Amino acid sequence: PAERFLHDGGFDKGGRYFLVAANARHRIAIVGTKDNKLVSVIDSGGQTPHPGRGANFPHPKFGPVWATSHLGNEAISFIGTDPAKNKQNAWKVVQTVDGQGGGSLFIKTHPKSENLYVDTPHNPDAEISSSVAVFKIKDLAGEKPKFKVLPIGQWSGISEGQRRVVQGEFNKEGTEIWFSVWNNKPQESAIVVVDDKTLALKTVIRDKR
């Protein structure tokens, strides 16, 4: 009864609801984990949603939200997840903003971070696929929030190949985020570590493998 076909998804902050993308239909299904019932199926606000686990944070205007980026276009969508205290915003796309472009696979933040990171590894533009867009969460209160671009591929020091930057993961403390730099099989890949507070390069982990 949800939607065809379900792909990536993740929980809301409280673990009460599971939000999962039917990416070929451009929709998000919301399932209540307490009673195992379908809560709603909504349009994602973009083309081919690919949230990974999605990203949870308190939106400066709309309360708790879960976010997804998209493979098919530059839209980043925020869905309200608090039917108890923010019923008017629950299970709706309360805001969409534009990122660098389509081709995104993962969107990330951390409870201790003020930043929202959006990768674009499948974008056809090599410069976009090798970098990451970073929004300040507080700036999402504005009409057209701007983002900062981090040149992760360039920071890796790898000069050959596409250098597709993908799937940032925070350390446990939320002080730094680690990005994979994917490359073609015969070429070098790497991991680039970024300081979450300053958005500066901390270190690069390189290896022949």
C-alpha atoms as an extended CHARMM CRD file, in Angstrom:
* protein
*
       209  EXT
         1         1  PRO       CA              0.0000000000        0.0000000000        0.0000000000  PROA      1               0.0000000000
         2         2  ALA       CA              2.9870000000        2.3770000000        0.1460000000  PROA      2               0.0000000000
         3         3  GLU       CA              4.4570000000        2.9520000000       -3.3450000000  PROA      3               0.0000000000
         4         4  ARG       CA              6.5700000000        1.2520000000       -5.9930000000  PROA      4               0.0000000000
         5         5  PHE       CA              9.4270000000        0.8080000000       -5.5150000000  PROA      5               0.0000000000
         6         6  LEU       CA             10.8980000000        1.6750000000       -2.1320000000  PROA      6               0.0000000000
         7         7  HSD       CA             14.6030000000        2.4720000000       -2.0020000000  PROA      7               0.0000000000
         8         8  ASP       CA             16.6580000000        4.4930000000        0.5420000000  PROA      8               0.0000000000
         9         9  GLY       CA             15.1070000000        5.7740000000        3.7250000000  PROA      9               0.0000000000
        10        10  GLY       CA             15.6450000000        6.6570000000        7.3590000000  PROA      10              0.0000000000
        11        11  PHE       CA             13.9450000000        7.4340000000       10.6420000000  PROA      11              0.0000000000
        12        12  ASP       CA             12.7370000000       10.7540000000       11.9830000000  PROA      12              0.0000000000
        13        13  LYS       CA             14.7520000000       12.1050000000       14.9150000000  PROA      13              0.0000000000
        14        14  GLY       CA             12.6430000000       10.2900000000       17.5120000000  PROA      14              0.0000000000
        15        15  GLY       CA             12.6630000000        6.9420000000       15.7000000000  PROA      15              0.0000000000
        16        16  ARG       CA              8.8560000000        6.8950000000       15.6700000000  PROA      16              0.0000000000
        17        17  TYR       CA              8.4720000000        7.1720000000       11.8870000000  PROA      17              0.0000000000
        18        18  PHE       CA             10.2950000000        5.6960000000        8.9180000000  PROA      18              0.0000000000
        19        19  LEU       CA             10.4790000000        7.8240000000        5.7650000000  PROA      19              0.0000000000
        20        20  VAL       CA             11.4490000000        6.0170000000        2.5700000000  PROA      20              0.0000000000
        21        21  ALA       CA             11.7660000000        7.1150000000       -1.0450000000  PROA      21              0.0000000000
        22        22  ALA       CA             10.0060000000        5.5810000000       -4.0200000000  PROA      22              0.0000000000
        23        23  ASN       CA             12.5110000000        7.3420000000       -6.2210000000  PROA      23              0.0000000000
        24        24  ALA       CA             11.1310000000        6.3940000000       -9.6590000000  PROA      24              0.0000000000
        25        25  ARG       CA              7.7470000000        7.8360000000       -8.6280000000  PROA      25              0.0000000000
        26        26  HSD       CA              9.2510000000       10.9430000000       -6.9480000000  PROA      26              0.0000000000
        27        27  ARG       CA              7.4490000000       10.1780000000       -3.7050000000  PROA      27              0.0000000000
        28        28  ILE       CA              8.1470000000        9.6050000000       -0.0030000000  PROA      28              0.0000000000
        29        29  ALA       CA              6.2300000000        7.0450000000        2.0740000000  PROA      29              0.0000000000
        30        30  ILE       CA              5.9290000000        7.5520000000        5.8330000000  PROA      30              0.0000000000
        31        31  VAL       CA              5.4040000000        4.4950000000        8.0510000000  PROA      31              0.0000000000
        32        32  GLY       CA              4.5810000000        4.5380000000       11.7630000000  PROA      32              0.0000000000
        33        33  THR       CA              6.8820000000        2.0690000000       13.5160000000  PROA      33              0.0000000000
        34        34  LYS       CA              4.6620000000        1.7870000000       16.6100000000  PROA      34              0.0000000000
        35        35  ASP       CA              1.6290000000        0.3440000000       14.7990000000  PROA      35              0.0000000000
        36        36  ASN       CA              3.2830000000       -0.5830000000       11.4720000000  PROA      36              0.0000000000
        37        37  LYS       CA              0.7370000000        1.4970000000        9.5800000000  PROA      37              0.0000000000
        38        38  LEU       CA              1.2250000000        3.7130000000        6.5560000000  PROA      38              0.0000000000
        39        39  VAL       CA              0.8680000000        7.3290000000        7.6710000000  PROA      39              0.0000000000
        40        40  SER       CA              1.0710000000        9.0530000000        4.2990000000  PROA      40              0.0000000000
        41        41  VAL       CA              2.6040000000        9.0370000000        0.8230000000  PROA      41              0.0000000000
        42        42  ILE       CA              3.6570000000       12.4700000000       -0.4430000000  PROA      42              0.0000000000
        43        43  ASP       CA              5.3720000000       13.9890000000       -3.4680000000  PROA      43              0.0000000000
        44        44  SER       CA              9.0200000000       14.6410000000       -2.6700000000  PROA      44              0.0000000000
        45        45  GLY       CA              9.1700000000       18.1010000000       -4.2170000000  PROA      45              0.0000000000
        46        46  GLY       CA             11.8250000000       17.0910000000       -6.7440000000  PROA      46              0.0000000000
        47        47  GLN       CA             12.8700000000       14.4910000000       -9.3100000000  PROA      47              0.0000000000
        48        48  THR       CA             14.0800000000       11.0700000000       -8.1400000000  PROA      48              0.0000000000
        49        49  PRO       CA             14.5670000000       11.5320000000       -4.3790000000  PROA      49              0.0000000000
        50        50  HSD       CA             17.6460000000        9.7680000000       -2.9930000000  PROA      50              0.0000000000
        51        51  PRO       CA             17.8870000000       10.5540000000        0.7220000000  PROA      51              0.0000000000
        52        52  GLY       CA             20.3120000000        7.9080000000        1.9150000000  PROA      52              0.0000000000
        53        53  ARG       CA             19.0950000000        7.9150000000        5.5250000000  PROA      53              0.0000000000
        54        54  GLY       CA             17.9430000000       11.5030000000        5.1200000000  PROA      54              0.0000000000
        55        55  ALA       CA             18.8780000000       14.2830000000        7.5330000000  PROA      55              0.0000000000
        56        56  ASN       CA             17.0080000000       15.3670000000       10.6840000000  PROA      56              0.0000000000
        57        57  PHE       CA             17.3080000000       18.8120000000       12.2230000000  PROA      57              0.0000000000
        58        58  PRO       CA             15.1970000000       21.5720000000       13.8140000000  PROA      58              0.0000000000
        59        59  HSD       CA             14.2650000000       23.9300000000       10.9770000000  PROA      59              0.0000000000
        60        60  PRO       CA             14.3950000000       27.6150000000       12.0390000000  PROA      60              0.0000000000
        61        61  LYS       CA             10.8500000000       28.2060000000       10.7320000000  PROA      61              0.0000000000
        62        62  PHE       CA              9.0530000000       24.8700000000       10.5290000000  PROA      62              0.0000000000
        63        63  GLY       CA             10.1830000000       22.8140000000       13.5150000000  PROA      63              0.0000000000
        64        64  PRO       CA             11.6180000000       19.2830000000       13.2280000000  PROA      64              0.0000000000
        65        65  VAL       CA             12.1590000000       18.1880000000        9.6180000000  PROA      65              0.0000000000
        66        66  TRP       CA             13.6360000000       15.3110000000        7.6480000000  PROA      66              0.0000000000
        67        67  ALA       CA             15.4730000000       16.2310000000        4.4560000000  PROA      67              0.0000000000
        68        68  THR       CA             16.1520000000       14.5630000000        1.1270000000  PROA      68              0.0000000000
        69        69  SER       CA             18.1270000000       15.6300000000       -1.9220000000  PROA      69              0.0000000000
        70        70  HSD       CA             17.4540000000       14.3560000000       -5.4620000000  PROA      70              0.0000000000
        71        71  LEU       CA             19.1920000000       12.4930000000       -8.2570000000  PROA      71              0.0000000000
        72        72  GLY       CA             17.1060000000       14.0740000000      -10.9970000000  PROA      72              0.0000000000
        73        73  ASN       CA             17.3370000000       17.7700000000      -10.1780000000  PROA      73              0.0000000000
        74        74  GLU       CA             18.8250000000       20.3170000000       -7.7810000000  PROA      74              0.0000000000
        75        75  ALA       CA             15.8930000000       20.3280000000       -5.3160000000  PROA      75              0.0000000000
        76        76  ILE       CA             16.5000000000       19.7270000000       -1.6140000000  PROA      76              0.0000000000
        77        77  SER       CA             13.2400000000       19.1020000000        0.2450000000  PROA      77              0.0000000000
        78        78  PHE       CA             12.3720000000       19.4630000000        3.9280000000  PROA      78              0.0000000000
        79        79  ILE       CA              9.4520000000       17.4470000000        5.3090000000  PROA      79              0.0000000000
        80        80  GLY       CA              7.8490000000       18.1980000000        8.6800000000  PROA      80              0.0000000000
        81        81  THR       CA              8.0290000000       15.2500000000       11.1200000000  PROA      81              0.0000000000
        82        82  ASP       CA              6.3400000000       16.4990000000       14.3060000000  PROA      82              0.0000000000
        83        83  PRO       CA              2.5750000000       15.7810000000       14.2710000000  PROA      83              0.0000000000
        84        84  ALA       CA              2.3580000000       16.3410000000       18.0330000000  PROA      84              0.0000000000
        85        85  LYS       CA              3.6680000000       19.9310000000       18.2890000000  PROA      85              0.0000000000
        86        86  ASN       CA              3.7570000000       21.0760000000       14.6500000000  PROA      86              0.0000000000
        87        87  LYS       CA              0.7010000000       19.3660000000       13.2030000000  PROA      87              0.0000000000
        88        88  GLN       CA              0.2340000000       21.9790000000       10.4780000000  PROA      88              0.0000000000
        89        89  ASN       CA              3.6680000000       21.0820000000        9.0410000000  PROA      89              0.0000000000
        90        90  ALA       CA              3.6020000000       17.3100000000        9.5630000000  PROA      90              0.0000000000
        91        91  TRP       CA              4.0680000000       15.0640000000        6.5090000000  PROA      91              0.0000000000
        92        92  LYS       CA              4.3290000000       18.0000000000        4.1040000000  PROA      92              0.0000000000
        93        93  VAL       CA              7.1960000000       19.4120000000        2.1020000000  PROA      93              0.0000000000
        94        94  VAL       CA              7.4640000000       22.6800000000        4.0110000000  PROA      94              0.0000000000
        95        95  GLN       CA             10.3380000000       24.0750000000        1.9220000000  PROA      95              0.0000000000
        96        96  THR       CA             12.4770000000       23.2570000000       -1.1030000000  PROA      96              0.0000000000
        97        97  VAL       CA             15.7990000000       24.9430000000       -1.8550000000  PROA      97              0.0000000000
        98        98  ASP       CA             18.1920000000       24.6010000000       -4.7770000000  PROA      98              0.0000000000
        99        99  GLY       CA             21.5710000000       22.9610000000       -4.3450000000  PROA      99              0.0000000000
       100       100  GLN       CA             24.4270000000       22.7010000000       -6.8530000000  PROA      100             0.0000000000
       101       101  GLY       CA             22.5030000000       20.4470000000       -9.2220000000  PROA      101             0.0000000000
       102       102  GLY       CA             21.1290000000       16.9540000000       -9.7310000000  PROA      102             0.0000000000
       103       103  GLY       CA             23.0300000000       13.7540000000       -9.1070000000  PROA      103             0.0000000000
       104       104  SER       CA             22.8640000000       13.8190000000       -5.3070000000  PROA      104             0.0000000000
       105       105  LEU       CA             22.9790000000       10.5890000000       -3.2990000000  PROA      105             0.0000000000
       106       106  PHE       CA             23.3920000000       11.6490000000        0.3330000000  PROA      106             0.0000000000
       107       107  ILE       CA             22.4670000000       14.5480000000        2.6000000000  PROA      107             0.0000000000
       108       108  LYS       CA             23.9540000000       14.8040000000        6.0870000000  PROA      108             0.0000000000
       109       109  THR       CA             23.9950000000       16.7510000000        9.3270000000  PROA      109             0.0000000000
       110       110  HSD       CA             24.6110000000       15.9900000000       13.0240000000  PROA      110             0.0000000000
       111       111  PRO       CA             22.7960000000       17.0560000000       16.2300000000  PROA      111             0.0000000000
       112       112  LYS       CA             25.8200000000       19.1630000000       17.1790000000  PROA      112             0.0000000000
       113       113  SER       CA             26.3490000000       20.6520000000       13.7120000000  PROA      113             0.0000000000
       114       114  GLU       CA             25.0130000000       23.9220000000       12.3270000000  PROA      114             0.0000000000
       115       115  ASN       CA             25.6070000000       22.7120000000        8.7660000000  PROA      115             0.0000000000
       116       116  LEU       CA             23.7740000000       20.6440000000        6.1660000000  PROA      116             0.0000000000
       117       117  TYR       CA             25.9610000000       18.8650000000        3.5760000000  PROA      117             0.0000000000
       118       118  VAL       CA             24.7160000000       17.7810000000        0.1320000000  PROA      118             0.0000000000
       119       119  ASP       CA             26.8340000000       15.7070000000       -2.2460000000  PROA      119             0.0000000000
       120       120  THR       CA             26.3570000000       15.4630000000       -6.0520000000  PROA      120             0.0000000000
       121       121  PRO       CA             28.5220000000       12.5170000000       -7.1990000000  PROA      121             0.0000000000
       122       122  HSD       CA             26.3640000000       11.6540000000      -10.2260000000  PROA      122             0.0000000000
       123       123  ASN       CA             26.2380000000       15.1540000000      -11.6610000000  PROA      123             0.0000000000
       124       124  PRO       CA             27.6820000000       15.1810000000      -15.2210000000  PROA      124             0.0000000000
       125       125  ASP       CA             29.7430000000       18.2990000000      -14.4720000000  PROA      125             0.0000000000
       126       126  ALA       CA             33.1090000000       17.1460000000      -13.0940000000  PROA      126             0.0000000000
       127       127  GLU       CA             33.4960000000       20.2220000000      -10.8890000000  PROA      127             0.0000000000
       128       128  ILE       CA             30.0860000000       19.6920000000       -9.2780000000  PROA      128             0.0000000000
       129       129  SER       CA             30.5250000000       15.9370000000       -8.8240000000  PROA      129             0.0000000000
       130       130  SER       CA             33.8510000000       16.4960000000       -7.0670000000  PROA      130             0.0000000000
       131       131  SER       CA             32.5430000000       19.0520000000       -4.5760000000  PROA      131             0.0000000000
       132       132  VAL       CA             29.9410000000       19.4040000000       -1.8210000000  PROA      132             0.0000000000
       133       133  ALA       CA             27.3770000000       22.1260000000       -1.0630000000  PROA      133             0.0000000000
       134       134  VAL       CA             27.0650000000       23.2570000000        2.5580000000  PROA      134             0.0000000000
       135       135  PHE       CA             24.0830000000       25.1970000000        3.8980000000  PROA      135             0.0000000000
       136       136  LYS       CA             23.9890000000       26.9360000000        7.2710000000  PROA      136             0.0000000000
       137       137  ILE       CA             20.8250000000       25.5940000000        8.8940000000  PROA      137             0.0000000000
       138       138  LYS       CA             19.9750000000       29.0210000000       10.3380000000  PROA      138             0.0000000000
       139       139  ASP       CA             20.0110000000       30.4740000000        6.7900000000  PROA      139             0.0000000000
       140       140  LEU       CA             17.1400000000       28.2010000000        5.7670000000  PROA      140             0.0000000000
       141       141  ALA       CA             14.8110000000       30.7500000000        7.3550000000  PROA      141             0.0000000000
       142       142  GLY       CA             15.4270000000       32.9640000000        4.3000000000  PROA      142             0.0000000000
       143       143  GLU       CA             13.7420000000       32.7860000000        0.8970000000  PROA      143             0.0000000000
       144       144  LYS       CA             16.7640000000       31.7110000000       -1.1560000000  PROA      144             0.0000000000
       145       145  PRO       CA             19.4690000000       30.4660000000        1.1980000000  PROA      145             0.0000000000
       146       146  LYS       CA             22.9530000000       30.3850000000       -0.2490000000  PROA      146             0.0000000000
       147       147  PHE       CA             25.4300000000       27.5650000000        0.1340000000  PROA      147             0.0000000000
       148       148  LYS       CA             29.1940000000       27.2700000000        0.2840000000  PROA      148             0.0000000000
       149       149  VAL       CA             30.9920000000       24.8780000000       -2.0710000000  PROA      149             0.0000000000
       150       150  LEU       CA             33.7930000000       22.7300000000       -0.6320000000  PROA      150             0.0000000000
       151       151  PRO       CA             36.2640000000       21.5160000000       -3.3290000000  PROA      151             0.0000000000
       152       152  ILE       CA             36.7360000000       18.0830000000       -1.7360000000  PROA      152             0.0000000000
       153       153  GLY       CA             38.1430000000       16.4710000000       -4.8860000000  PROA      153             0.0000000000
       154       154  GLN       CA             40.7220000000       19.2290000000       -5.2380000000  PROA      154             0.0000000000
       155       155  TRP       CA             41.6250000000       18.9540000000       -1.5490000000  PROA      155             0.0000000000
       156       156  SER       CA             42.2390000000       15.2200000000       -1.9860000000  PROA      156             0.0000000000
       157       157  GLY       CA             45.3290000000       15.9730000000       -4.0690000000  PROA      157             0.0000000000
       158       158  ILE       CA             44.2620000000       13.4450000000       -6.7030000000  PROA      158             0.0000000000
       159       159  SER       CA             44.7660000000       14.8960000000      -10.1700000000  PROA      159             0.0000000000
       160       160  GLU       CA             43.4640000000       12.0670000000      -12.3670000000  PROA      160             0.0000000000
       161       161  GLY       CA             39.9610000000       10.7150000000      -12.9030000000  PROA      161             0.0000000000
       162       162  GLN       CA             36.4730000000       12.0020000000      -12.0940000000  PROA      162             0.0000000000
       163       163  ARG       CA             36.9720000000       12.2640000000       -8.2870000000  PROA      163             0.0000000000
       164       164  ARG       CA             33.2940000000       11.8120000000       -7.4190000000  PROA      164             0.0000000000
       165       165  VAL       CA             32.7210000000       12.9700000000       -3.8330000000  PROA      165             0.0000000000
       166       166  VAL       CA             30.1040000000       10.9960000000       -1.9330000000  PROA      166             0.0000000000
       167       167  GLN       CA             28.5320000000       10.0460000000        1.4160000000  PROA      167             0.0000000000
       168       168  GLY       CA             29.8570000000       12.2850000000        4.1210000000  PROA      168             0.0000000000
       169       169  GLU       CA             29.8350000000       10.6680000000        7.5640000000  PROA      169             0.0000000000
       170       170  PHE       CA             30.3650000000       12.4830000000       10.8560000000  PROA      170             0.0000000000
       171       171  ASN       CA             32.6110000000       11.3230000000       13.6480000000  PROA      171             0.0000000000
       172       172  LYS       CA             30.7430000000       10.4820000000       16.8630000000  PROA      172             0.0000000000
       173       173  GLU       CA             31.4150000000       13.8960000000       18.4230000000  PROA      173             0.0000000000
       174       174  GLY       CA             30.0640000000       15.7780000000       15.4200000000  PROA      174             0.0000000000
       175       175  THR       CA             33.2300000000       17.8470000000       15.0780000000  PROA      175             0.0000000000
       176       176  GLU       CA             34.3080000000       16.5940000000       11.6590000000  PROA      176             0.0000000000
       177       177  ILE       CA             32.8180000000       14.9880000000        8.5490000000  PROA      177             0.0000000000
       178       178  TRP       CA             34.5850000000       12.4170000000        6.3350000000  PROA      178             0.0000000000
       179       179  PHE       CA             33.9410000000       12.2520000000        2.5740000000  PROA      179             0.0000000000
       180       180  SER       CA             34.7680000000        9.4520000000        0.1520000000  PROA      180             0.0000000000
       181       181  VAL       CA             36.4630000000       10.4810000000       -3.0850000000  PROA      181             0.0000000000
       182       182  TRP       CA             35.4380000000        7.7920000000       -5.6070000000  PROA      182             0.0000000000
       183       183  ASN       CA             37.5030000000        7.2220000000       -8.7170000000  PROA      183             0.0000000000
       184       184  ASN       CA             37.8170000000        4.7380000000      -11.5600000000  PROA      184             0.0000000000
       185       185  LYS       CA             39.2390000000        1.3630000000      -10.5670000000  PROA      185             0.0000000000
       186       186  PRO       CA             42.8120000000        1.8610000000      -11.8810000000  PROA      186             0.0000000000
       187       187  GLN       CA             43.0370000000        5.3470000000      -10.3680000000  PROA      187             0.0000000000
       188       188  GLU       CA             43.5090000000        6.5180000000       -6.8040000000  PROA      188             0.0000000000
       189       189  SER       CA             40.6810000000        7.2190000000       -4.3850000000  PROA      189             0.0000000000
       190       190  ALA       CA             40.8280000000        8.8840000000       -0.9530000000  PROA      190             0.0000000000
       191       191  ILE       CA             39.0130000000       10.0120000000        2.1760000000  PROA      191             0.0000000000
       192       192  VAL       CA             38.9160000000       13.7310000000        2.9450000000  PROA      192             0.0000000000
       193       193  VAL       CA             38.2510000000       14.9190000000        6.5040000000  PROA      193             0.0000000000
       194       194  VAL       CA             36.6590000000       18.3600000000        7.0150000000  PROA      194             0.0000000000
       195       195  ASP       CA             36.3790000000       20.4220000000       10.2080000000  PROA      195             0.0000000000
       196       196  ASP       CA             32.6430000000       20.9960000000       10.7430000000  PROA      196             0.0000000000
       197       197  LYS       CA             33.0850000000       24.2830000000       12.5950000000  PROA      197             0.0000000000
       198       198  THR       CA             35.4460000000       26.0240000000       10.1670000000  PROA      198             0.0000000000
       199       199  LEU       CA             34.6540000000       24.0210000000        6.9750000000  PROA      199             0.0000000000
       200       200  ALA       CA             38.4150000000       23.7760000000        6.4680000000  PROA      200             0.0000000000
       201       201  LEU       CA             40.3950000000       20.7290000000        5.3560000000  PROA      201             0.0000000000
       202       202  LYS       CA             41.7110000000       18.7100000000        8.3100000000  PROA      202             0.0000000000
       203       203  THR       CA             43.4480000000       15.7880000000        6.6260000000  PROA      203             0.0000000000
       204       204  VAL       CA             43.4780000000       13.4790000000        3.6200000000  PROA      204             0.0000000000
       205       205  ILE       CA             43.7210000000        9.6920000000        3.9670000000  PROA      205             0.0000000000
       206       206  ARG       CA             45.4090000000        8.2440000000        0.8910000000  PROA      206             0.0000000000
       207       207  ASP       CA             46.3800000000        4.6740000000        0.0880000000  PROA      207             0.0000000000
       208       208  LYS       CA             47.3580000000        2.6720000000       -2.9990000000  PROA      208             0.0000000000
       209       209  ARG       CA             44.1510000000        0.6490000000       -2.6550000000  PROA      209             0.0000000000
